[in-house]
PDB file of C-alpha atoms in Angstrom:
ATOM      1  CA  MET X 231      22.369  27.225 -44.699  1.00  0.00           C
ATOM      2  CA  THR X 232      24.215  24.240 -43.168  1.00  0.00           C
ATOM      3  CA  LYS X 233      26.232  21.723 -45.176  1.00  0.00           C
ATOM      4  CA  ARG X 234      23.693  19.063 -44.279  1.00  0.00           C
ATOM      5  CA  ILE X 235      20.828  20.997 -45.746  1.00  0.00           C
ATOM      6  CA  GLU X 236      22.848  21.873 -48.802  1.00  0.00           C
ATOM      7  CA  ALA X 237      23.529  18.198 -49.363  1.00  0.00           C
ATOM      8  CA  LYS X 238      19.836  17.395 -49.226  1.00  0.00           C
ATOM      9  CA  PHE X 239      19.094  20.103 -51.862  1.00  0.00           C
ATOM     10  CA  LYS X 240      21.792  18.613 -54.158  1.00  0.00           C
ATOM     11  CA  ILE X 241      19.546  15.610 -54.411  1.00  0.00           C
ATOM     12  CA  ASN X 242      16.847  17.860 -55.824  1.00  0.00           C
ATOM     13  CA  ARG X 243      19.240  19.439 -58.273  1.00  0.00           C
ATOM     14  CA  ARG X 244      20.765  16.098 -59.337  1.00  0.00           C
ATOM     15  CA  LEU X 245      17.320  14.590 -59.977  1.00  0.00           C
ATOM     16  CA  GLY X 246      15.852  17.786 -61.495  1.00  0.00           C
ATOM     17  CA  VAL X 247      12.772  17.874 -59.183  1.00  0.00           C
ATOM     18  CA  ASN X 248      11.760  19.657 -55.914  1.00  0.00           C
ATOM     19  CA  LEU X 249      11.326  16.344 -54.126  1.00  0.00           C
ATOM     20  CA  TRP X 250       9.693  17.704 -50.879  1.00  0.00           C
ATOM     21  CA  GLY X 251       7.993  20.794 -52.357  1.00  0.00           C
ATOM     22  CA  ARG X 252      10.013  23.061 -50.145  1.00  0.00           C
ATOM     23  CA  GLY X 253      10.346  26.780 -50.728  1.00  0.00           C
ATOM     24  CA  LYS X 254      14.092  26.685 -49.779  1.00  0.00           C
ATOM     25  CA  SER X 255      14.877  24.210 -52.604  1.00  0.00           C
ATOM     26  CA  PRO X 256      17.100  25.716 -55.379  1.00  0.00           C
ATOM     27  CA  LEU X 257      14.490  24.385 -57.930  1.00  0.00           C
ATOM     28  CA  ALA X 258      11.839  26.503 -56.257  1.00  0.00           C
ATOM     29  CA  ARG X 259      14.054  29.481 -57.035  1.00  0.00           C
ATOM     30  CA  GLY X 260      14.423  28.506 -60.708  1.00  0.00           C
ATOM     31  CA  LYS X 261      17.912  26.943 -60.363  1.00  0.00           C
ATOM     32  CA  GLU X 262      17.265  23.827 -62.483  1.00  0.00           C
ATOM     33  CA  THR X 263      20.691  23.008 -63.627  1.00  0.00           C
ATOM     34  CA  PRO X 264      22.169  19.776 -62.152  1.00  0.00           C
ATOM     35  CA  PRO X 265      25.183  20.270 -59.867  1.00  0.00           C
ATOM     36  CA  GLY X 266      28.717  20.000 -61.180  1.00  0.00           C
ATOM     37  CA  GLN X 267      30.756  21.429 -63.935  1.00  0.00           C
ATOM     38  CA  HIS X 268      28.957  19.465 -66.711  1.00  0.00           C
ATOM     39  CA  GLY X 269      25.451  19.672 -65.186  1.00  0.00           C
ATOM     40  CA  ALA X 270      23.994  21.535 -68.209  1.00  0.00           C
ATOM     41  CA  ARG X 271      25.100  18.894 -70.625  1.00  0.00           C
ATOM     42  CA  ARG X 272      22.729  16.186 -69.535  1.00  0.00           C
ATOM     43  CA  LYS X 273      21.661  13.857 -72.342  1.00  0.00           C
ATOM     44  CA  LYS X 274      18.344  12.108 -72.782  1.00  0.00           C
ATOM     45  CA  PRO X 275      18.429   9.023 -70.482  1.00  0.00           C
ATOM     46  CA  SER X 276      18.117   5.471 -71.664  1.00  0.00           C
ATOM     47  CA  ASP X 277      15.385   3.104 -70.415  1.00  0.00           C
ATOM     48  CA  PHE X 278      17.840   1.937 -67.709  1.00  0.00           C
ATOM     49  CA  GLY X 279      18.628   5.565 -66.780  1.00  0.00           C
ATOM     50  CA  THR X 280      14.923   6.436 -66.627  1.00  0.00           C
ATOM     51  CA  GLN X 281      14.302   3.441 -64.253  1.00  0.00           C
ATOM     52  CA  LEU X 282      17.324   4.237 -62.193  1.00  0.00           C
ATOM     53  CA  MET X 283      16.162   7.889 -61.868  1.00  0.00           C
ATOM     54  CA  ALA X 284      12.774   6.696 -60.681  1.00  0.00           C
ATOM     55  CA  LYS X 285      14.405   4.549 -58.010  1.00  0.00           C
ATOM     56  CA  GLN X 286      16.737   7.299 -56.907  1.00  0.00           C
ATOM     57  CA  LYS X 287      13.787   9.691 -56.668  1.00  0.00           C
ATOM     58  CA  LEU X 288      11.796   7.384 -54.496  1.00  0.00           C
ATOM     59  CA  LYS X 289      14.741   6.565 -52.285  1.00  0.00           C
ATOM     60  CA  GLY X 290      15.646  10.144 -51.965  1.00  0.00           C
ATOM     61  CA  TYR X 291      12.156  11.262 -51.045  1.00  0.00           C
ATOM     62  CA  TYR X 292      12.095   8.935 -48.034  1.00  0.00           C
ATOM     63  CA  GLY X 293      15.288  10.479 -46.586  1.00  0.00           C
ATOM     64  CA  ASN X 294      17.691   8.913 -48.987  1.00  0.00           C
ATOM     65  CA  ILE X 295      17.268   5.485 -47.352  1.00  0.00           C
ATOM     66  CA  SER X 296      19.932   2.857 -47.975  1.00  0.00           C
ATOM     67  CA  GLU X 297      19.980   0.460 -50.987  1.00  0.00           C
ATOM     68  CA  LYS X 298      19.819  -2.487 -48.527  1.00  0.00           C
ATOM     69  CA  GLN X 299      16.736  -1.152 -46.832  1.00  0.00           C
ATOM     70  CA  PHE X 300      15.074  -0.239 -50.088  1.00  0.00           C
ATOM     71  CA  ARG X 301      15.742  -3.627 -51.713  1.00  0.00           C
ATOM     72  CA  LYS X 302      14.309  -5.301 -48.565  1.00  0.00           C
ATOM     73  CA  LEU X 303      11.058  -3.342 -49.009  1.00  0.00           C
ATOM     74  CA  TYR X 304      10.947  -4.244 -52.679  1.00  0.00           C
ATOM     75  CA  ASP X 305      11.413  -7.951 -51.915  1.00  0.00           C
ATOM     76  CA  GLU X 306       8.564  -7.783 -49.346  1.00  0.00           C
ATOM     77  CA  ALA X 307       6.353  -5.941 -51.893  1.00  0.00           C
ATOM     78  CA  VAL X 308       6.919  -8.678 -54.392  1.00  0.00           C
ATOM     79  CA  ARG X 309       5.979 -11.375 -51.827  1.00  0.00           C
ATOM     80  CA  ARG X 310       2.758  -9.739 -50.956  1.00  0.00           C
ATOM     81  CA  ARG X 311      -0.491 -10.213 -52.941  1.00  0.00           C
ATOM     82  CA  GLY X 312      -1.738  -7.512 -55.215  1.00  0.00           C
ATOM     83  CA  ASP X 313       0.032  -4.842 -57.295  1.00  0.00           C
ATOM     84  CA  THR X 314       3.726  -4.704 -56.432  1.00  0.00           C
ATOM     85  CA  SER X 315       3.991  -0.944 -57.097  1.00  0.00           C
ATOM     86  CA  GLU X 316       1.159  -0.228 -54.682  1.00  0.00           C
ATOM     87  CA  ASN X 317       2.610  -2.584 -52.144  1.00  0.00           C
ATOM     88  CA  LEU X 318       5.986  -0.799 -52.279  1.00  0.00           C
ATOM     89  CA  ILE X 319       4.324   2.657 -51.712  1.00  0.00           C
ATOM     90  CA  GLY X 320       2.366   1.154 -48.822  1.00  0.00           C
ATOM     91  CA  LEU X 321       5.480  -0.248 -47.132  1.00  0.00           C
ATOM     92  CA  LEU X 322       7.362   3.032 -47.650  1.00  0.00           C
ATOM     93  CA  GLU X 323       4.529   4.912 -46.048  1.00  0.00           C
ATOM     94  CA  ARG X 324       4.438   2.565 -43.062  1.00  0.00           C
ATOM     95  CA  ARG X 325       8.043   3.453 -42.151  1.00  0.00           C
ATOM     96  CA  LEU X 326       7.932   5.321 -38.796  1.00  0.00           C
ATOM     97  CA  ASP X 327      10.008   8.194 -40.152  1.00  0.00           C
ATOM     98  CA  ALA X 328       7.577   8.637 -43.033  1.00  0.00           C
ATOM     99  CA  VAL X 329       4.621   8.636 -40.674  1.00  0.00           C
ATOM    100  CA  VAL X 330       6.206  11.200 -38.306  1.00  0.00           C
ATOM    101  CA  TYR X 331       6.866  13.367 -41.429  1.00  0.00           C
ATOM    102  CA  ARG X 332       3.232  12.953 -42.686  1.00  0.00           C
ATOM    103  CA  MET X 333       1.981  13.926 -39.231  1.00  0.00           C
ATOM    104  CA  LYS X 334       3.855  17.290 -39.618  1.00  0.00           C
ATOM    105  CA  LEU X 335       5.940  16.522 -36.508  1.00  0.00           C
ATOM    106  CA  ALA X 336       9.068  17.216 -38.684  1.00  0.00           C
ATOM    107  CA  VAL X 337       9.747  19.455 -41.725  1.00  0.00           C
ATOM    108  CA  SER X 338      11.506  16.799 -43.729  1.00  0.00           C
ATOM    109  CA  PRO X 339      12.017  12.975 -43.684  1.00  0.00           C
ATOM    110  CA  PHE X 340      15.565  13.658 -42.612  1.00  0.00           C
ATOM    111  CA  GLN X 341      14.462  15.570 -39.577  1.00  0.00           C
ATOM    112  CA  ALA X 342      11.841  12.918 -38.807  1.00  0.00           C
ATOM    113  CA  ARG X 343      14.517  10.321 -38.668  1.00  0.00           C
ATOM    114  CA  GLN X 344      16.630  12.530 -36.305  1.00  0.00           C
ATOM    115  CA  ILE X 345      13.710  13.112 -33.996  1.00  0.00           C
ATOM    116  CA  ILE X 346      13.107   9.296 -33.833  1.00  0.00           C
ATOM    117  CA  ASN X 347      16.811   8.458 -33.334  1.00  0.00           C
ATOM    118  CA  HIS X 348      17.013  10.848 -30.437  1.00  0.00           C
ATOM    119  CA  GLY X 349      14.145   9.129 -28.679  1.00  0.00           C
ATOM    120  CA  HIS X 350      11.374  11.813 -28.873  1.00  0.00           C
ATOM    121  CA  ILE X 351       8.760   9.499 -30.458  1.00  0.00           C
ATOM    122  CA  GLN X 352       6.568   6.889 -28.874  1.00  0.00           C
ATOM    123  CA  VAL X 353       4.504   4.178 -30.614  1.00  0.00           C
ATOM    124  CA  ASN X 354       1.514   2.937 -28.522  1.00  0.00           C
ATOM    125  CA  GLY X 355       3.056   4.600 -25.427  1.00  0.00           C
ATOM    126  CA  LYS X 356       6.449   3.040 -25.746  1.00  0.00           C
ATOM    127  CA  ARG X 357       9.546   4.927 -26.878  1.00  0.00           C
ATOM    128  CA  LEU X 358      10.855   3.704 -30.255  1.00  0.00           C
ATOM    129  CA  ASN X 359      13.991   4.799 -31.932  1.00  0.00           C
ATOM    130  CA  ILE X 360      14.006   2.727 -35.075  1.00  0.00           C
ATOM    131  CA  ALA X 361      13.149   4.899 -38.081  1.00  0.00           C
ATOM    132  CA  SER X 362      12.488   1.944 -40.329  1.00  0.00           C
ATOM    133  CA  TYR X 363       9.954   0.360 -38.027  1.00  0.00           C
ATOM    134  CA  GLN X 364       6.840  -0.683 -39.957  1.00  0.00           C
ATOM    135  CA  VAL X 365       3.750   1.069 -38.372  1.00  0.00           C
ATOM    136  CA  LYS X 366       0.625  -1.047 -38.216  1.00  0.00           C
ATOM    137  CA  ASP X 367      -3.049   0.096 -38.811  1.00  0.00           C
ATOM    138  CA  GLY X 368      -4.360   1.591 -35.600  1.00  0.00           C
ATOM    139  CA  ASP X 369      -0.857   2.302 -34.079  1.00  0.00           C
ATOM    140  CA  VAL X 370      -0.752   5.528 -32.038  1.00  0.00           C
ATOM    141  CA  ILE X 371       2.222   7.772 -32.613  1.00  0.00           C
ATOM    142  CA  SER X 372       2.939  10.462 -30.130  1.00  0.00           C
ATOM    143  CA  VAL X 373       5.726  12.891 -29.062  1.00  0.00           C
ATOM    144  CA  LYS X 374       7.211  12.065 -25.676  1.00  0.00           C
ATOM    145  CA  GLN X 375       5.815  14.355 -22.971  1.00  0.00           C
ATOM    146  CA  LYS X 376       9.165  16.024 -22.264  1.00  0.00           C
ATOM    147  CA  SER X 377       9.750  16.596 -26.023  1.00  0.00           C
ATOM    148  CA  LYS X 378       6.449  18.467 -26.852  1.00  0.00           C
ATOM    149  CA  ASP X 379       8.035  21.923 -26.474  1.00  0.00           C
ATOM    150  CA  LEU X 380      10.912  21.193 -28.882  1.00  0.00           C
ATOM    151  CA  ALA X 381      11.287  24.123 -31.297  1.00  0.00           C
ATOM    152  CA  ILE X 382      11.762  21.961 -34.325  1.00  0.00           C
ATOM    153  CA  ILE X 383       8.618  20.034 -33.704  1.00  0.00           C
ATOM    154  CA  LEU X 384       6.564  23.125 -32.940  1.00  0.00           C
ATOM    155  CA  GLU X 385       7.905  24.713 -36.175  1.00  0.00           C
ATOM    156  CA  ALA X 386       6.953  21.681 -38.146  1.00  0.00           C
ATOM    157  CA  THR X 387       3.303  21.551 -36.835  1.00  0.00           C
ATOM    158  CA  GLN X 388       2.795  25.256 -37.794  1.00  0.00           C
ATOM    159  CA  SER X 389       4.317  24.934 -41.298  1.00  0.00           C
ATOM    160  CA  PRO X 390       1.882  25.908 -44.112  1.00  0.00           C
ATOM    161  CA  GLU X 391       3.822  23.975 -46.753  1.00  0.00           C
ATOM    162  CA  ARG X 392       1.749  20.825 -46.636  1.00  0.00           C
ATOM    163  CA  ASP X 393      -1.359  19.118 -45.121  1.00  0.00           C
ATOM    164  CA  VAL X 394      -1.763  15.875 -43.214  1.00  0.00           C
ATOM    165  CA  PRO X 395      -3.181  13.187 -45.555  1.00  0.00           C
ATOM    166  CA  ASP X 396      -6.487  11.452 -44.682  1.00  0.00           C
ATOM    167  CA  TYR X 397      -4.884   8.040 -43.941  1.00  0.00           C
ATOM    168  CA  ILE X 398      -3.473   9.569 -40.772  1.00  0.00           C
ATOM    169  CA  GLU X 399      -5.270  11.311 -37.895  1.00  0.00           C
ATOM    170  CA  ILE X 400      -3.372  13.907 -35.884  1.00  0.00           C
ATOM    171  CA  ASP X 401      -4.062  16.196 -32.878  1.00  0.00           C
ATOM    172  CA  HIS X 402      -1.223  18.654 -32.933  1.00  0.00           C
ATOM    173  CA  LYS X 403      -2.411  20.165 -29.565  1.00  0.00           C
ATOM    174  CA  ASP X 404      -1.773  16.762 -27.925  1.00  0.00           C
ATOM    175  CA  MET X 405       1.038  15.805 -30.271  1.00  0.00           C
ATOM    176  CA  LYS X 406      -0.587  12.463 -30.951  1.00  0.00           C
ATOM    177  CA  GLY X 407      -1.911  10.737 -34.018  1.00  0.00           C
ATOM    178  CA  THR X 408      -3.111   7.409 -35.405  1.00  0.00           C
ATOM    179  CA  PHE X 409      -1.974   5.560 -38.548  1.00  0.00           C
ATOM    180  CA  ILE X 410      -5.315   4.463 -40.047  1.00  0.00           C
ATOM    181  CA  ARG X 411      -4.303   2.538 -43.140  1.00  0.00           C
ATOM    182  CA  ALA X 412      -1.603   2.133 -45.715  1.00  0.00           C
ATOM    183  CA  PRO X 413      -2.350   4.418 -48.682  1.00  0.00           C
ATOM    184  CA  LYS X 414      -2.556   3.844 -52.435  1.00  0.00           C
ATOM    185  CA  LEU X 415      -0.159   5.694 -54.713  1.00  0.00           C
ATOM    186  CA  SER X 416      -2.941   8.119 -55.563  1.00  0.00           C
ATOM    187  CA  ASP X 417      -3.480   8.914 -51.849  1.00  0.00           C
ATOM    188  CA  VAL X 418       0.139  10.090 -51.197  1.00  0.00           C
ATOM    189  CA  PRO X 419       0.713  13.788 -51.499  1.00  0.00           C
ATOM    190  CA  TYR X 420       3.925  13.705 -53.452  1.00  0.00           C
ATOM    191  CA  PRO X 421       5.065  17.139 -54.701  1.00  0.00           C
ATOM    192  CA  CYS X 422       6.359  15.590 -57.875  1.00  0.00           C
ATOM    193  CA  GLN X 423       5.445  12.541 -59.940  1.00  0.00           C
ATOM    194  CA  MET X 424       6.609   9.218 -58.544  1.00  0.00           C
ATOM    195  CA  GLU X 425       6.868   6.129 -60.782  1.00  0.00           C
ATOM    196  CA  PRO X 426       7.117   2.949 -58.629  1.00  0.00           C
ATOM    197  CA  ASN X 427       6.218   0.882 -61.688  1.00  0.00           C
ATOM    198  CA  LEU X 428       9.649   1.923 -63.137  1.00  0.00           C
ATOM    199  CA  VAL X 429      11.345   0.910 -59.915  1.00  0.00           C
ATOM    200  CA  ILE X 430       9.776  -2.520 -60.225  1.00  0.00           C
ATOM    201  CA  GLU X 431      10.934  -2.786 -63.815  1.00  0.00           C
ATOM    202  CA  PHE X 432      14.529  -1.683 -62.543  1.00  0.00           C
ATOM    203  CA  TYR X 433      14.712  -4.644 -60.064  1.00  0.00           C
ATOM    204  CA  SER X 434      12.989  -7.089 -62.398  1.00  0.00           C
ATOM    205  CA  ARG X 435      15.560  -6.811 -65.259  1.00  0.00           C
TER     206      ARG X 435
END
């Protein structure tokens, strides 16, 4: 296992949840103690600690995105009409790396970001290497023709670990799909409980 993969799974152990529902996670093997010498001595968190954990969990799930990017999405969610928690989830799911992951073109959000950064993904027929790009309803996301035989992409499409949600259409044979709509929290197939309401409370303090 590479150091990079180990670092990802440390996020799982630190937060105490199998964020991506992967069989390779230490938590899937029953190793539930947080990392570090004093991992077993964790105390019951305060309200602030609970809110912070909810934020770290959501940030971690989407490939450990930066605080600056996450705060920007929160500010946009506040500006929009409707429930701020639902708005935040919708904006996170519109990220191009999240969409590529949902389409099962990558086995993790980290790999999805890598595939995008390396120029393997197109949006509406044009190459786009910005992982944070906000995908719009009806946008067509595809794998570049020369990249369709990449082993990491083929492996992801054949993975039995998860299904493609119904707010995205995908043709794995053609390596092309359509983002239909932004989902509600209840539509998103999180392997563990997400609490965006606590994230809103954290930033609203």
